[in-house]
XYZ file of C-alpha atoms in Angstrom:
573
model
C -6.884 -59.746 115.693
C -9.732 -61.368 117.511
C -12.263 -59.086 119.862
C -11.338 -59.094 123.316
C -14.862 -60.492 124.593
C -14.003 -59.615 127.921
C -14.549 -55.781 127.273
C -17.709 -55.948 125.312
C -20.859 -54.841 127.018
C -24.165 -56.467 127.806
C -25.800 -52.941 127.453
C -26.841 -51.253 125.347
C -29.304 -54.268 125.002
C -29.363 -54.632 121.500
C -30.940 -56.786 119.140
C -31.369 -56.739 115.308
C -33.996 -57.930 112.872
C -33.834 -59.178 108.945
C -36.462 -58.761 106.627
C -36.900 -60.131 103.364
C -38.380 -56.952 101.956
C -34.752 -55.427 102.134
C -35.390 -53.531 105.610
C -34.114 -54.432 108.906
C -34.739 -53.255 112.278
C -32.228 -52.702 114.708
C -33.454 -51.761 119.133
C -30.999 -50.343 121.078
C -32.937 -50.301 124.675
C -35.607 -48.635 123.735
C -34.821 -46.778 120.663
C -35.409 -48.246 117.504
C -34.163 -48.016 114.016
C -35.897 -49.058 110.560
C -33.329 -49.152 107.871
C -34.508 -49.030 104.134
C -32.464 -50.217 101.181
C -32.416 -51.223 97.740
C -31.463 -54.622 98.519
C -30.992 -57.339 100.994
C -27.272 -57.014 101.229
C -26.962 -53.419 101.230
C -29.646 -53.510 104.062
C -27.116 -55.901 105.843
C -24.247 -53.856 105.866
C -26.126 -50.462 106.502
C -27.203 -52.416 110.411
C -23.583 -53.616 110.491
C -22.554 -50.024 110.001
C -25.283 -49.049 112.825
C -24.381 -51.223 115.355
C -20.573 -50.336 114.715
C -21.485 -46.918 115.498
C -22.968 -47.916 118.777
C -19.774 -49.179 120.038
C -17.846 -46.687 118.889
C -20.064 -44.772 121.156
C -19.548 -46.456 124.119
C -15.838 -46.808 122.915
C -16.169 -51.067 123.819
C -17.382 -53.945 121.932
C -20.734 -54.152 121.974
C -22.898 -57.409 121.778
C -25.895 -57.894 119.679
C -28.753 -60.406 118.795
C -30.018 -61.377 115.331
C -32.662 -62.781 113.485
C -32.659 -64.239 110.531
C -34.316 -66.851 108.490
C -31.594 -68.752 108.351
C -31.122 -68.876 112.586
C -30.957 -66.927 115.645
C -26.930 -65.356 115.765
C -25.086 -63.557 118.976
C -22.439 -61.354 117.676
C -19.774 -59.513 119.496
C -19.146 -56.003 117.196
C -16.122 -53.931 118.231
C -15.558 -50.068 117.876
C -12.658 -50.711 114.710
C -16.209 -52.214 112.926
C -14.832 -56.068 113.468
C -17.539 -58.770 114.035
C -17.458 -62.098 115.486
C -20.254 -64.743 115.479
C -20.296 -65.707 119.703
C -23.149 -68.238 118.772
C -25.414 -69.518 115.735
C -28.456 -71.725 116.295
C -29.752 -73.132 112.728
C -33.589 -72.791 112.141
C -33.983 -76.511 111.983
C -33.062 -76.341 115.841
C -35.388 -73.120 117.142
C -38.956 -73.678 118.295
C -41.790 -73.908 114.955
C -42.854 -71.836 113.300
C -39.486 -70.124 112.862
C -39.297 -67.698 111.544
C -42.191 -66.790 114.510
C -44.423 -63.429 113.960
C -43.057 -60.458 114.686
C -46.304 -59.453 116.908
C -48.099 -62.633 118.790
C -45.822 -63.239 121.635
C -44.333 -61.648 124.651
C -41.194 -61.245 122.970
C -42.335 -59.756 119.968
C -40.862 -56.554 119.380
C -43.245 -53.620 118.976
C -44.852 -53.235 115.567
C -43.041 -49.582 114.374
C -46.264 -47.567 113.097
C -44.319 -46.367 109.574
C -46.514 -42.933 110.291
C -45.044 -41.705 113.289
C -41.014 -43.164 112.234
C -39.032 -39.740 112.189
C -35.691 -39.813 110.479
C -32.553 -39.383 112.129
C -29.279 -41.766 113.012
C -29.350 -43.972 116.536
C -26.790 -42.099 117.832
C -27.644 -39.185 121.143
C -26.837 -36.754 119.098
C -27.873 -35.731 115.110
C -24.413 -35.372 112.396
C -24.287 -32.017 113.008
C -23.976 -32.050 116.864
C -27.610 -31.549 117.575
C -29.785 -33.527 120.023
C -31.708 -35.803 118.630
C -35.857 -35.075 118.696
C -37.160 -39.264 118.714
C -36.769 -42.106 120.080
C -37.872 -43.977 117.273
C -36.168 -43.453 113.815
C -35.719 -44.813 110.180
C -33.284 -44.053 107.701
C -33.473 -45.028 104.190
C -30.080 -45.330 101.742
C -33.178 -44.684 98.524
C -33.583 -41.102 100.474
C -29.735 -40.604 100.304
C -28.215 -38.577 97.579
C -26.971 -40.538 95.144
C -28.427 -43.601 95.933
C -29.596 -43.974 92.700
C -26.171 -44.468 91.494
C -25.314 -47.883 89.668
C -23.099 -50.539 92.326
C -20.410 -50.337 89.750
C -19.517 -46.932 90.067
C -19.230 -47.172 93.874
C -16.461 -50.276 93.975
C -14.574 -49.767 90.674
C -14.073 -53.032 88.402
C -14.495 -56.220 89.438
C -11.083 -56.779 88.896
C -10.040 -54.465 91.458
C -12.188 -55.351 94.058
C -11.180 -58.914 93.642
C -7.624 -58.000 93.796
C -8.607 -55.872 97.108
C -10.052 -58.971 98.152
C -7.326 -61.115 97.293
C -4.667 -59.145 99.362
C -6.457 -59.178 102.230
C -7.843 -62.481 102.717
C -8.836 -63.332 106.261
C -7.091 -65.970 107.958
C -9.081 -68.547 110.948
C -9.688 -66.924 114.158
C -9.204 -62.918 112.917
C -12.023 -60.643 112.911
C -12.304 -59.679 109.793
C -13.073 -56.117 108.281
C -15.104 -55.488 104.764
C -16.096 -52.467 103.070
C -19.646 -52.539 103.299
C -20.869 -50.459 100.250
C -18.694 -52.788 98.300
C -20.317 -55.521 99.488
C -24.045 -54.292 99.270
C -22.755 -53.596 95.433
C -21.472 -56.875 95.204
C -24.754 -58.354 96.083
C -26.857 -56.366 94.009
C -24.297 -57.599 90.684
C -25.339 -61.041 91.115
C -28.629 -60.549 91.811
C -28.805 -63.291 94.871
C -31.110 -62.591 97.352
C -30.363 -64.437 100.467
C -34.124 -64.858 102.598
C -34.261 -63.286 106.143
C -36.844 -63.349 108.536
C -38.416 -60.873 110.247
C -38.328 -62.832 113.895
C -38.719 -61.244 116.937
C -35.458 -62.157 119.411
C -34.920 -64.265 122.330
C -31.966 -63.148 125.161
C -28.892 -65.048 124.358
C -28.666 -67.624 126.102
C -26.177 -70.823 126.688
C -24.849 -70.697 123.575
C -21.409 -70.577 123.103
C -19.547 -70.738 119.211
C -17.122 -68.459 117.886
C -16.588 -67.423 114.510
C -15.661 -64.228 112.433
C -17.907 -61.892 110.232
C -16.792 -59.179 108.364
C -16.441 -55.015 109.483
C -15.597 -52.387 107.550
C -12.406 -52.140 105.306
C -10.610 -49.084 104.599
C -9.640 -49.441 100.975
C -12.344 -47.756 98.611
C -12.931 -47.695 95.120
C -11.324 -44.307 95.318
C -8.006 -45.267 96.859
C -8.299 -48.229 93.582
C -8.148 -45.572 91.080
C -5.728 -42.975 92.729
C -2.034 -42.704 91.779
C 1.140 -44.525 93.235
C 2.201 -42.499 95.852
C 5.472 -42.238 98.325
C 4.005 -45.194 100.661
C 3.532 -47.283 97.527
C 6.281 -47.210 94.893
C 5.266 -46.056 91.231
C 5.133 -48.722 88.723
C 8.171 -48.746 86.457
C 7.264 -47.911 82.922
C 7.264 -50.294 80.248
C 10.696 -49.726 78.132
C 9.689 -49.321 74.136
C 10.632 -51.752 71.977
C 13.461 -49.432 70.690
C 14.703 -49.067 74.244
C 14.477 -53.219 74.379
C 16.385 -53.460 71.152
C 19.471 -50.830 72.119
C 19.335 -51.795 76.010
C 23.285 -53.804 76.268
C 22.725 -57.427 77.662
C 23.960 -56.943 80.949
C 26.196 -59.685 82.579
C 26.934 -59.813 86.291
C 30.944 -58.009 87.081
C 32.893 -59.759 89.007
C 33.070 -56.234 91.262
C 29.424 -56.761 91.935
C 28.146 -57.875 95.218
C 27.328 -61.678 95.487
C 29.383 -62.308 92.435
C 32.121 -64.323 94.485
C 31.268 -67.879 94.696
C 31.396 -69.466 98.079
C 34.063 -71.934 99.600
C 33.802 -75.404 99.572
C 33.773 -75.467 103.501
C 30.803 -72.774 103.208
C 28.566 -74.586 100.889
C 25.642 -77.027 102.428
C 24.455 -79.982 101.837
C 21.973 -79.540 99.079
C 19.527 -82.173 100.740
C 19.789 -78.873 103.550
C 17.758 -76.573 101.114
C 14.487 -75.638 101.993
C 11.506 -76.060 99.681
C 10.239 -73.247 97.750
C 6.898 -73.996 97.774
C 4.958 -72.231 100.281
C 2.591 -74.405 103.002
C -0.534 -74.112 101.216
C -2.761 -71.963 104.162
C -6.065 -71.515 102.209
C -9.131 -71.633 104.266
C -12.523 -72.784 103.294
C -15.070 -69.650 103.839
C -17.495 -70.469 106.201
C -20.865 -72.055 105.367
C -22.384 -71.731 108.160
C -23.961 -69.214 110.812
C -23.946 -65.276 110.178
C -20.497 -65.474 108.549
C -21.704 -68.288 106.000
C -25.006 -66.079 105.983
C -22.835 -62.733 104.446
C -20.543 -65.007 102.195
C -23.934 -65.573 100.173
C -23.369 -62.330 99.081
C -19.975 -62.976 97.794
C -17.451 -62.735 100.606
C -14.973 -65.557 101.621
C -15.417 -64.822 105.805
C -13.708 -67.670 107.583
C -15.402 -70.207 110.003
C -16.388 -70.291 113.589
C -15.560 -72.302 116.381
C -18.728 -74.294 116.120
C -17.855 -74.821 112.128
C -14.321 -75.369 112.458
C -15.132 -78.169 115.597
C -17.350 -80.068 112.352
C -14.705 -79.708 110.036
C -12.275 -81.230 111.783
C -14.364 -84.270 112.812
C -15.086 -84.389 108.574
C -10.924 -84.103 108.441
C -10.726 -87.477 110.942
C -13.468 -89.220 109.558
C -11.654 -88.769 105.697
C -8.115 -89.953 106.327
C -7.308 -93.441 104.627
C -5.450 -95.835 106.660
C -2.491 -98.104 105.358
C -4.643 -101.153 105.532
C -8.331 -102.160 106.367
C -9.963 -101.933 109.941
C -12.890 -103.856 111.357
C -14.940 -102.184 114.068
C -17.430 -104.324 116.279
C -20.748 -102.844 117.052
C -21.586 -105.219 119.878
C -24.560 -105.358 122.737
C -25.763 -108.903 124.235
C -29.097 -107.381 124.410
C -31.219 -107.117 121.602
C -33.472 -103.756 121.084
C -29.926 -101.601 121.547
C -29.525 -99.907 118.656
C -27.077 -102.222 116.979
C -28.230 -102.012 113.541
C -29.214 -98.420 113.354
C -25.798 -97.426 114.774
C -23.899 -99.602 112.405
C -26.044 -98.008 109.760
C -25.272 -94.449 110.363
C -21.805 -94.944 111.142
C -21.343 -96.627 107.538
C -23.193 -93.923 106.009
C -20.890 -91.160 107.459
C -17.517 -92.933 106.590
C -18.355 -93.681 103.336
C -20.120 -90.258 102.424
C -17.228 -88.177 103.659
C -14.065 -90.759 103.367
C -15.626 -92.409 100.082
C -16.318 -95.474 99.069
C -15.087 -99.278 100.786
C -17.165 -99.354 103.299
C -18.951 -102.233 104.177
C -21.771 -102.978 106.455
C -22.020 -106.823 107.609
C -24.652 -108.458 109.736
C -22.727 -111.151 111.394
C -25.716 -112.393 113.330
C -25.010 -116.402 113.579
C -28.583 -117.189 112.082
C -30.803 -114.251 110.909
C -30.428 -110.480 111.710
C -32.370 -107.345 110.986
C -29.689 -105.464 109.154
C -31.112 -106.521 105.501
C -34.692 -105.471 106.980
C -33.689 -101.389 107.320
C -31.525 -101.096 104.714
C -32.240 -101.004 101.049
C -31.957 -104.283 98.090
C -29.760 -104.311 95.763
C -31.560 -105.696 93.497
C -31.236 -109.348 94.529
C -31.184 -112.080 97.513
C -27.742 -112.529 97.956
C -26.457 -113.397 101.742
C -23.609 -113.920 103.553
C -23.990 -117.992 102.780
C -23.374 -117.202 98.945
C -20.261 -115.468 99.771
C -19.088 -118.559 101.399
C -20.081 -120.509 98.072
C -18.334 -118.331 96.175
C -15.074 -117.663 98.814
C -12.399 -119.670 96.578
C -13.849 -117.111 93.422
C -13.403 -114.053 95.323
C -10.127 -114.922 96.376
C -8.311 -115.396 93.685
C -5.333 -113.030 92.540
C -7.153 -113.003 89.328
C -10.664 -112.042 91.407
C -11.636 -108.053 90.093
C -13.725 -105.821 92.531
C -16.821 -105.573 90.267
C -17.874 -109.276 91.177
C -18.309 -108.436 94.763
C -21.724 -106.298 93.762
C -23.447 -109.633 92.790
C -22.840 -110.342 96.531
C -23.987 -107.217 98.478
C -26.406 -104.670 98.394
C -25.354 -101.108 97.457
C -27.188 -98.315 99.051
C -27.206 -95.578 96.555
C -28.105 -92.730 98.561
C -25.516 -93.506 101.645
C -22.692 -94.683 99.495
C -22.131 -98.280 101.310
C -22.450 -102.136 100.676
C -24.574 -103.835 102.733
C -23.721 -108.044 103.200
C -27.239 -109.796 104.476
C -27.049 -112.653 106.688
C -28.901 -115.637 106.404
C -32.283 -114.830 105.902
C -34.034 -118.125 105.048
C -36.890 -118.069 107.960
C -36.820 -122.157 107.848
C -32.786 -122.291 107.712
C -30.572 -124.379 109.888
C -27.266 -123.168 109.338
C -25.358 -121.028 112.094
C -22.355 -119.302 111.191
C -18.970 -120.763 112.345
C -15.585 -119.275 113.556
C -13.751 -120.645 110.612
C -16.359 -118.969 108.288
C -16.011 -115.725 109.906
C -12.206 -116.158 109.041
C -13.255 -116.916 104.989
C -15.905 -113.773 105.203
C -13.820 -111.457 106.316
C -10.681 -112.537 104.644
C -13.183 -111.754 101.399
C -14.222 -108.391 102.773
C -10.659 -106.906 103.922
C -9.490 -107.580 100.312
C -12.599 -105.356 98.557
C -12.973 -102.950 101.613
C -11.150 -100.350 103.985
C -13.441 -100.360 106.697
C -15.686 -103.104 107.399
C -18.223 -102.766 110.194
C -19.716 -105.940 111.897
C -23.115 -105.517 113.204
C -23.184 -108.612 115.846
C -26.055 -110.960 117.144
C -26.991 -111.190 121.104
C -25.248 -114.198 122.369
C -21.829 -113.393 123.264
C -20.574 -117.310 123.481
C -21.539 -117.833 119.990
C -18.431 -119.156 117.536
C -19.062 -116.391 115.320
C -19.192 -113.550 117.708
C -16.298 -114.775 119.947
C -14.380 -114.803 116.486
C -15.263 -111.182 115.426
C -13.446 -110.070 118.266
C -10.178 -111.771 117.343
C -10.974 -109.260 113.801
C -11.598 -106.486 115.588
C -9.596 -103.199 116.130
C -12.331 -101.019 117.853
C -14.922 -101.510 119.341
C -18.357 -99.919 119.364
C -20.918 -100.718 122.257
C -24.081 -98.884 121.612
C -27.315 -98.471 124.297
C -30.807 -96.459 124.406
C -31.803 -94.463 127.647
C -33.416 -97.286 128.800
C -31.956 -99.374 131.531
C -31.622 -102.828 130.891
C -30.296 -101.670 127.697
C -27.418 -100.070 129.482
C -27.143 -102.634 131.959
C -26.505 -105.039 129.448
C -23.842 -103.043 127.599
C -21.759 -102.664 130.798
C -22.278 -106.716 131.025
C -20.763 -107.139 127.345
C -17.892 -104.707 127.796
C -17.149 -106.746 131.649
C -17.416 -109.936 129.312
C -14.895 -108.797 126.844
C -12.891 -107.511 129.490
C -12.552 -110.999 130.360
C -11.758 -112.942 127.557
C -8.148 -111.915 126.777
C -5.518 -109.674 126.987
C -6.296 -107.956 123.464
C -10.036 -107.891 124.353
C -9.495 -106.563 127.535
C -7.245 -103.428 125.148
C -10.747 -103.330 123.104
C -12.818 -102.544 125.956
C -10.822 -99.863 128.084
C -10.837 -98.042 124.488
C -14.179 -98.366 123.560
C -16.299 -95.906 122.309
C -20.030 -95.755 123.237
C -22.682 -94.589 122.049
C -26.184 -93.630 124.102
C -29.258 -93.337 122.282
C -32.056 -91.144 123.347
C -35.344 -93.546 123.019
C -37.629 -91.091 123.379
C -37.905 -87.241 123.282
C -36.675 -85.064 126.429
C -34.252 -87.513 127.711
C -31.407 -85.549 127.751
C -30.960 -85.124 131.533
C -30.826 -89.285 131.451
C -28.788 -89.666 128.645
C -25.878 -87.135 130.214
C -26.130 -89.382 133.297
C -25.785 -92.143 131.445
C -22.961 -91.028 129.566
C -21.277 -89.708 132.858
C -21.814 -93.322 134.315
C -20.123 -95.205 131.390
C -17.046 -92.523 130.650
C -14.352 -93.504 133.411
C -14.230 -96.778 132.033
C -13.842 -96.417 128.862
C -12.248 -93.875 125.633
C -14.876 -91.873 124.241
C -18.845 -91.154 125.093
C -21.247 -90.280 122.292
C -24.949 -89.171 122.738
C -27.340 -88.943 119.786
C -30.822 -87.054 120.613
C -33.933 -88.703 119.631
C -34.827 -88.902 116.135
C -38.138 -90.476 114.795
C -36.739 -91.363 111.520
C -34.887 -94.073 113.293
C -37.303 -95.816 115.339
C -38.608 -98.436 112.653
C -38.402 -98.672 108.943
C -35.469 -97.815 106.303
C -33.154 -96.201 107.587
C -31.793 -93.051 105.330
C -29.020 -90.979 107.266
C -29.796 -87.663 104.748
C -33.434 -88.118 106.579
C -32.112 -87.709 109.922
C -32.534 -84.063 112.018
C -29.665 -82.075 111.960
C -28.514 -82.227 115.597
C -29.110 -85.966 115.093
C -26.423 -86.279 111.654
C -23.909 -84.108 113.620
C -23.824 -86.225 117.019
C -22.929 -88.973 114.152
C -20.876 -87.291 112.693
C -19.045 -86.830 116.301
C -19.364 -90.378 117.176
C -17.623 -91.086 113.863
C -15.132 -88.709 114.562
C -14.253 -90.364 117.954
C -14.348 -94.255 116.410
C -11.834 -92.641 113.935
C -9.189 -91.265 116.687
C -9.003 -94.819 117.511
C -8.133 -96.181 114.204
């Protein structure tokens, strides 16, 4: 069952720290904890096990900040030892240096001066009911009797921890309980170590995820080896092969019950019968935040919110459709973001639905699309695809002589047809050649996005929108940028009935131009959503102001607010 957030506690204030030299530190108010262990894992579960013992204390869930290399995590721990992930911000998106030092700020922690630690659990009072003498303590599993002992003997086989594992596997949304000396052992087995940080905290903050990390289990290695007993029934004993041999063949009397057959009147329809194959119902374990932190070390915890939001917009952008789609990225103005958006959207379809994606610059003389994106290896344009249409078309035509004609990016998984690019060239592209071209591309591709010129009267732009089933309008934070993407959509609006259908269920996307415009982005966005289906906004990103453009070189805030526009474009497919 999930934690019920709305009892858990802001105090105790408590916050929690990962080292990489297999310690951690764990405040609660003002007492603090140093925690010692043979390994990174094992030091992982020993502060789960700490902070589980808080809220027992305080007999409510209890909420908790850690630090790790990996990110900055709010947790929500409740008194049964069930943990769920409220927030998780990666590393790439916390202030540099991250990890930052542990002393050097105001919101360092104290340095703990190892000479004046005392040992002794965080709790008021000591295991045997006395007071405890410090503030300040440490405890060390090395110190413990028996710590020497190998991780083997602690969980059994690895055979019956994974069939431990097995029968409990955790389904999305539950809190979800693990032993944690079994998973310390686990860890040190393989021999992984995962890198943590020794960070100083921050208050949580704004951040709101949700997720599910483990707690402890209360199967043991010791339960694994003990006998059947009356709440499990004993195993039947094999029979010998003598018993086998003698053993009658036993047939089913017709005083047995079920024996009778049933009436023709009672008997369905056998297209009736249900399947008996079960819906499958296996979850992916999570990859990211604290939960994709402790599967590292071996466990299969499901995802968060935050995780299961991006896995669905991967699930949307996937699907295959029936037949191809065309979607217009259009702006009248020039500077918008045209090409880089038709770039990025191309890379995300065809890196998570696969390949049969093309990108097209359908700019009536020369655009820039050929400029950011990489050769294939020759000049080809869209002019020798008309020279070649009757070729292409044939029944006879196979897919591998399309690759003469556009340029493959490797790294992004798309094709990539040029327009004209001959500086001293005449030739503007036509209506009826946008008809031939794209007749060519819906027979070699599933999704084929059209990166448009600036004049909106042109033949071949007017024509792209009788091809088009959605439509993309993107913009930067600046104004006239904007300005002139409301223009377009009013022009479409305009032309035609089915045009007018394209731009009430548009999706657009707002660029930020520069760094800190986020407040004018959001107003931005807010200005353009009541007119039309979906708003995207996509934080500034220096890889995409000039040059190449390489979507795996993009931030990753920046590759997931594609990954949402994507996501949205796809809805309207």
């Amino acid at each position: 069952m999930a934690i019920d957030r709305s009892r858990a506690l802001e105090r105790p204030l408590i916050t929690a720290r990962l080292r990489p030299d297999n310690t951690a530190l764990l405040r609660v108010d003002n007492v603090t904890q140093q925690i010692t262990e043979n390994s990174e894992g094992a030091a992982l579960q020993s502060l789960v096990r700490q902070i589980q013992a808080e809220a027992v204390r305080v007999e409510r869930p209890v909420r908790v900040t850690v630090t790790a290399q990996t990110g900055l995590s709010f947790l929500v721990v409740d008194i049964d030892g069930a943990i769920e992930e409220e927030s998780f911000m990666p590393f790439e998106e916390l202030p540099k240096p991250w990890p930052p030092p542990e002393d050097g700020s105001d919101d360092a922690e104290d340095p703990i001066d190892e000479d004046s630690v005392d040992e002794g659990p965080i709790d008021d009072e000591t295991d045997n009911g006395e007071p405890a003498g410090e503030e300040t303590h440490s405890v060390s599993r090395l110190d413990e009797e028996g710590a020497g002992n190998d991780a083997s003997d602690e969980i059994g086989t690895e055979d019956q921890a994974a069939e431990v594992a097995d029968d409990e596997s955790p389904t999305t949304g539950d809190a979800v309980r693990v032993n944690a000396t079994s998973t310390s052992a686990a860890a040190d087995a393989t021999g992984d170590r995962v890198p943590v940080s020794s960070a100083p905290f921050t208050a949580r903050s704004s951040y709101i995820a949700a997720g599910a990390v483990p707690s402890e289990r209360p199967e043991t290695a010791e339960a694994l080896d003990q006998p059947e007993t009356a709440g499990r029934p004993a195993r039947k004993a094999e029979p010998t092969a003598a018993e086998r041999t003698s053993a009658p063949a036993r047939t089913r009397s017709s005083e047995e019950p079920g024996s009778k057959p049933l009436s023709d009147q009672a008997r369905r329809d056998l297209l009736e019968a249900p399947s008996f194959l079960a819906e499958p119902s296996i979850v992916e374990p999570a990859r990211q935040g604290f939960a994709g932190f402790v599967n590292h070390l071996g466990l299969r915890l499901p995802p968060g919110a935050t995780e299961r939001a991006e896995r669905s917009d991967v699930e949307e952008i996937s699907r295959h459709l029936s037949a191809h789609r065309t979607i217009s990225v259009i702006n009248r103005k020039g500077g918008a973001n045209k090409t880089p958006t038709v770039v990025n959207l191309a890379a995300v379809f065809a890196r998570y639905g696969g390949g049969g994606v093309l990108a097209w610059d359908n700019n009536e003389t020369m655009g820039t699309l050929g400029w950011r994106t990489d050769s294939g290896g020759h000049d080809s344009t869209v002019l020798d695809v008309l020279a070649s249409a009757d070729e292409l078309l044939d029944a006879k035509a196979e897919f591998g002589q399309m690759s003469k004609f556009v340029h493959h990016q490797q790294a992004d998984k798309f094709d990539v047809l040029r327009s004209d690019e001959d500086v001293a060239g005449t030739h503007e592209m036509t209506a009826a050649e946008v008809d031939v071209v794209h007749s060519i591309a819906a027979k070699y591709y599933r999704l084929i996005f059209m990166d448009s010129g600036n004049s909106d009267r042109a033949e071949n732009w007017l024509r792209m929108l009788d091809h088009t089933d959605q439509l993309v309008v993107p913009t930067t934070t600046m104004e006239d940028r904007a300005q002139a993407a409301l223009l377009t959509l009013q022009a479409v609006q305009s032309r035609s009935e089915k045009a007018a259908e394209l731009a009430r269920n548009a999706v657009v996307i707002v660029s930020e131009w520069q760094p800190k415009e986020s407040s004018i982005s959001e107003r931005m966005a807010d200005d353009f959503r009541p007119f039309v289906r979906d708003v995207v906004i996509v934080p500034f990103d220096p890889a995409l102001k000039a040059g190449r453009i390489q979507h795996s070189a993009l931030q990753p805030a920046t590759r997931r607010a594609w990954l949402a526009a994507a996501a949205a474009i796809a809805r309207g497919l």
